[in-house]
Amino acid sequence: RHYLMTLDARVEDINSEYFVQATAGFTASDIEETVSRAARRAANRERESGEEDSVREADVLEAAETISREQGTVREFIETPPNQDFDDVAGMAEIKQILRQRVIDPLENPLLYEEYGVDIEHGFLLYGPPGTGKTHISKCLAGELGVNYIHAKASDLVSKFIGEGAQNVEQMFAEARNNEPCLIFIDEIDALVGSRGSQHQTSERQIVNQFLEELSQLNDQDHDVVVVAATNIIEDVDDAMLRSGRFTEQIEIPPPGAEARKEIFKLHLNAPVADLDETRIAALTNGFVASDIEAVAEQAARQAMHRAQHANSIKKVRMADIENAVATIRSCC
Ligand code: ADP
């Protein structure tokens, strides 16, 4: 966005979100090259038509695309930094603190760590029941850091063709290293384990081996790449991943306590509300994970909205809406 503003030419209204996406993973000089090529395209047009012209969105996007192609760096895995950060994570104060100390601080101060010979940890394993926020907090961590982000499901990396899954893993890590600092989030890491006796065992073994090798390389070569993996069942994760310092930090993400449930609810309820009894909401949602609470908030808001539509006036979310929503979510899960 900063580079767009420095363009010394007339610029049409360019959607800076597209620009940020098109230049994801670019170095500063790639971005400079993108904007100067875009300006040249506009200047050429001006010369040809003899009329004043300005840099258009298409100029910028096509310049970025050409540069990506020229470099042969098709960015298959990299996503732009998420636009959510730790403010979007309710509760989880202790986990945020651990991630601040172990992930954010080293990535933000690599020279300090080098000077004091303190190793940066590269592998973190989050474990806990589904819906507790493992994906959410990882995404918000990347957003908090403002770094490139890769979100891969282990099942997407596994290919049924022997050897291909291992190539996917290799390519993903190569992309991350070329675009460091980068945070790789791998969901369902347990899916990388070959079930014994399975006919795909060989290729699955290759994937696991490739993965372990890549993780070890990160440690050896001191890259600013951090891998956060998640699993619902830690017992299903290949032993080799847990041994020998690959995922040194194993962090449990448990279902939220009463205070966290209140906070999660408040964060997700963005509707006009009547006087709500927070303590009762916490009690009603006992045993719920974050995704259930999000669903309760959404459902309660929808009920109030339907009432408002019917009455053609503002209707606030009431305790009764929440009680109904809780009953619905309990009955369906
Ligand atoms: P998991 O990866 O553990 O299965 P997710 O991260 O996908 O769970 O979380 C499910 C949903 O719950 C997400 O849509 C997210 O918005 C919400 N959520 C999870 N944790 C929190 C939290 N701490 N604060 C606010 N919302 C949360």
PDB file of N, CA, C and O in Angstrom, residues 226-253:
ATOM      1  N   VAL A 226       8.148 -20.323  10.842  1.00  0.00           N
ATOM      2  CA  VAL A 226       7.634 -21.041  12.006  1.00  0.00           C
ATOM      3  C   VAL A 226       6.476 -21.929  11.549  1.00  0.00           C
ATOM      4  O   VAL A 226       5.647 -21.509  10.740  1.00  0.00           O
ATOM      5  N   VAL A 227       6.485 -23.163  12.013  1.00  0.00           N
ATOM      6  CA  VAL A 227       5.420 -24.086  11.650  1.00  0.00           C
ATOM      7  C   VAL A 227       4.526 -24.307  12.864  1.00  0.00           C
ATOM      8  O   VAL A 227       5.006 -24.703  13.926  1.00  0.00           O
ATOM      9  N   VAL A 228       3.258 -24.008  12.700  1.00  0.00           N
ATOM     10  CA  VAL A 228       2.292 -24.306  13.757  1.00  0.00           C
ATOM     11  C   VAL A 228       1.383 -25.397  13.202  1.00  0.00           C
ATOM     12  O   VAL A 228       0.794 -25.226  12.133  1.00  0.00           O
ATOM     13  N   ALA A 229       1.331 -26.525  13.888  1.00  0.00           N
ATOM     14  CA  ALA A 229       0.475 -27.609  13.411  1.00  0.00           C
ATOM     15  C   ALA A 229      -0.622 -27.842  14.436  1.00  0.00           C
ATOM     16  O   ALA A 229      -0.445 -27.540  15.618  1.00  0.00           O
ATOM     17  N   ALA A 230      -1.748 -28.352  13.972  1.00  0.00           N
ATOM     18  CA  ALA A 230      -2.857 -28.590  14.896  1.00  0.00           C
ATOM     19  C   ALA A 230      -3.390 -30.001  14.740  1.00  0.00           C
ATOM     20  O   ALA A 230      -3.372 -30.570  13.642  1.00  0.00           O
ATOM     21  N   THR A 231      -3.820 -30.549  15.838  1.00  0.00           N
ATOM     22  CA  THR A 231      -4.482 -31.856  15.804  1.00  0.00           C
ATOM     23  C   THR A 231      -5.569 -31.911  16.869  1.00  0.00           C
ATOM     24  O   THR A 231      -5.451 -31.258  17.911  1.00  0.00           O
ATOM     25  N   ASN A 232      -6.606 -32.673  16.567  1.00  0.00           N
ATOM     26  CA  ASN A 232      -7.649 -32.857  17.575  1.00  0.00           C
ATOM     27  C   ASN A 232      -7.240 -33.957  18.551  1.00  0.00           C
ATOM     28  O   ASN A 232      -7.675 -33.976  19.689  1.00  0.00           O
ATOM     29  N   ILE A 233      -6.419 -34.880  18.062  1.00  0.00           N
ATOM     30  CA  ILE A 233      -6.031 -36.015  18.902  1.00  0.00           C
ATOM     31  C   ILE A 233      -4.519 -36.186  18.852  1.00  0.00           C
ATOM     32  O   ILE A 233      -3.983 -36.696  17.865  1.00  0.00           O
ATOM     33  N   ILE A 234      -3.854 -35.773  19.902  1.00  0.00           N
ATOM     34  CA  ILE A 234      -2.383 -35.788  19.887  1.00  0.00           C
ATOM     35  C   ILE A 234      -1.842 -37.223  19.795  1.00  0.00           C
ATOM     36  O   ILE A 234      -0.797 -37.467  19.191  1.00  0.00           O
ATOM     37  N   GLU A 235      -2.605 -38.179  20.319  1.00  0.00           N
ATOM     38  CA  GLU A 235      -2.156 -39.585  20.282  1.00  0.00           C
ATOM     39  C   GLU A 235      -2.045 -40.088  18.840  1.00  0.00           C
ATOM     40  O   GLU A 235      -1.339 -41.052  18.569  1.00  0.00           O
ATOM     41  N   ASP A 236      -2.756 -39.442  17.902  1.00  0.00           N
ATOM     42  CA  ASP A 236      -2.721 -39.901  16.505  1.00  0.00           C
ATOM     43  C   ASP A 236      -1.558 -39.317  15.718  1.00  0.00           C
ATOM     44  O   ASP A 236      -1.379 -39.631  14.549  1.00  0.00           O
ATOM     45  N   VAL A 237      -0.800 -38.428  16.348  1.00  0.00           N
ATOM     46  CA  VAL A 237       0.308 -37.798  15.616  1.00  0.00           C
ATOM     47  C   VAL A 237       1.502 -38.743  15.620  1.00  0.00           C
ATOM     48  O   VAL A 237       1.830 -39.340  16.651  1.00  0.00           O
ATOM     49  N   ASP A 238       2.111 -38.891  14.457  1.00  0.00           N
ATOM     50  CA  ASP A 238       3.266 -39.771  14.300  1.00  0.00           C
ATOM     51  C   ASP A 238       4.297 -39.466  15.390  1.00  0.00           C
ATOM     52  O   ASP A 238       4.678 -38.311  15.594  1.00  0.00           O
ATOM     53  N   ASP A 239       4.733 -40.523  16.056  1.00  0.00           N
ATOM     54  CA  ASP A 239       5.703 -40.362  17.147  1.00  0.00           C
ATOM     55  C   ASP A 239       6.944 -39.588  16.727  1.00  0.00           C
ATOM     56  O   ASP A 239       7.488 -38.798  17.499  1.00  0.00           O
ATOM     57  N   ALA A 240       7.368 -39.845  15.482  1.00  0.00           N
ATOM     58  CA  ALA A 240       8.606 -39.215  15.004  1.00  0.00           C
ATOM     59  C   ALA A 240       8.480 -37.683  14.982  1.00  0.00           C
ATOM     60  O   ALA A 240       9.465 -36.963  15.089  1.00  0.00           O
ATOM     61  N   MET A 241       7.239 -37.198  14.837  1.00  0.00           N
ATOM     62  CA  MET A 241       7.033 -35.743  14.819  1.00  0.00           C
ATOM     63  C   MET A 241       7.248 -35.158  16.212  1.00  0.00           C
ATOM     64  O   MET A 241       7.661 -34.021  16.365  1.00  0.00           O
ATOM     65  N   LEU A 242       6.871 -35.939  17.212  1.00  0.00           N
ATOM     66  CA  LEU A 242       6.916 -35.412  18.575  1.00  0.00           C
ATOM     67  C   LEU A 242       8.305 -35.574  19.187  1.00  0.00           C
ATOM     68  O   LEU A 242       8.716 -34.793  20.024  1.00  0.00           O
ATOM     69  N   ARG A 243       8.987 -36.622  18.734  1.00  0.00           N
ATOM     70  CA  ARG A 243      10.327 -36.886  19.274  1.00  0.00           C
ATOM     71  C   ARG A 243      11.337 -35.896  18.709  1.00  0.00           C
ATOM     72  O   ARG A 243      11.052 -35.148  17.790  1.00  0.00           O
ATOM     73  N   SER A 244      12.503 -35.950  19.227  1.00  0.00           N
ATOM     74  CA  SER A 244      13.705 -35.292  18.711  1.00  0.00           C
ATOM     75  C   SER A 244      13.516 -33.819  18.315  1.00  0.00           C
ATOM     76  O   SER A 244      13.986 -33.381  17.277  1.00  0.00           O
ATOM     77  N   GLY A 245      12.805 -33.130  19.154  1.00  0.00           N
ATOM     78  CA  GLY A 245      12.780 -31.677  19.038  1.00  0.00           C
ATOM     79  C   GLY A 245      12.168 -31.086  17.785  1.00  0.00           C
ATOM     80  O   GLY A 245      12.490 -29.973  17.397  1.00  0.00           O
ATOM     81  N   ARG A 246      11.287 -31.837  17.103  1.00  0.00           N
ATOM     82  CA  ARG A 246      10.672 -31.230  15.913  1.00  0.00           C
ATOM     83  C   ARG A 246       9.557 -30.261  16.324  1.00  0.00           C
ATOM     84  O   ARG A 246       9.536 -29.127  15.909  1.00  0.00           O
ATOM     85  N   PHE A 247       8.633 -30.781  17.110  1.00  0.00           N
ATOM     86  CA  PHE A 247       7.611 -29.892  17.664  1.00  0.00           C
ATOM     87  C   PHE A 247       7.912 -29.734  19.148  1.00  0.00           C
ATOM     88  O   PHE A 247       7.322 -30.391  19.996  1.00  0.00           O
ATOM     89  N   THR A 248       8.860 -28.869  19.414  1.00  0.00           N
ATOM     90  CA  THR A 248       9.354 -28.740  20.780  1.00  0.00           C
ATOM     91  C   THR A 248       8.268 -28.269  21.733  1.00  0.00           C
ATOM     92  O   THR A 248       8.200 -28.692  22.878  1.00  0.00           O
ATOM     93  N   GLU A 249       7.431 -27.386  21.236  1.00  0.00           N
ATOM     94  CA  GLU A 249       6.411 -26.813  22.108  1.00  0.00           C
ATOM     95  C   GLU A 249       5.067 -27.439  21.778  1.00  0.00           C
ATOM     96  O   GLU A 249       4.592 -27.330  20.637  1.00  0.00           O
ATOM     97  N   GLN A 250       4.477 -28.124  22.732  1.00  0.00           N
ATOM     98  CA  GLN A 250       3.143 -28.692  22.510  1.00  0.00           C
ATOM     99  C   GLN A 250       2.172 -27.950  23.421  1.00  0.00           C
ATOM    100  O   GLN A 250       2.323 -27.963  24.634  1.00  0.00           O
ATOM    101  N   ILE A 251       1.242 -27.269  22.803  1.00  0.00           N
ATOM    102  CA  ILE A 251       0.360 -26.382  23.570  1.00  0.00           C
ATOM    103  C   ILE A 251      -1.075 -26.890  23.525  1.00  0.00           C
ATOM    104  O   ILE A 251      -1.646 -27.051  22.440  1.00  0.00           O
ATOM    105  N   GLU A 252      -1.632 -27.115  24.691  1.00  0.00           N
ATOM    106  CA  GLU A 252      -3.020 -27.590  24.727  1.00  0.00           C
ATOM    107  C   GLU A 252      -3.981 -26.416  24.564  1.00  0.00           C
ATOM    108  O   GLU A 252      -3.810 -25.365  25.190  1.00  0.00           O
ATOM    109  N   ILE A 253      -4.957 -26.580  23.688  1.00  0.00           N
ATOM    110  CA  ILE A 253      -6.009 -25.565  23.534  1.00  0.00           C
ATOM    111  C   ILE A 253      -7.298 -26.207  24.059  1.00  0.00           C
ATOM    112  O   ILE A 253      -8.009 -26.902  23.323  1.00  0.00           O
TER     113      ILE A 253
END
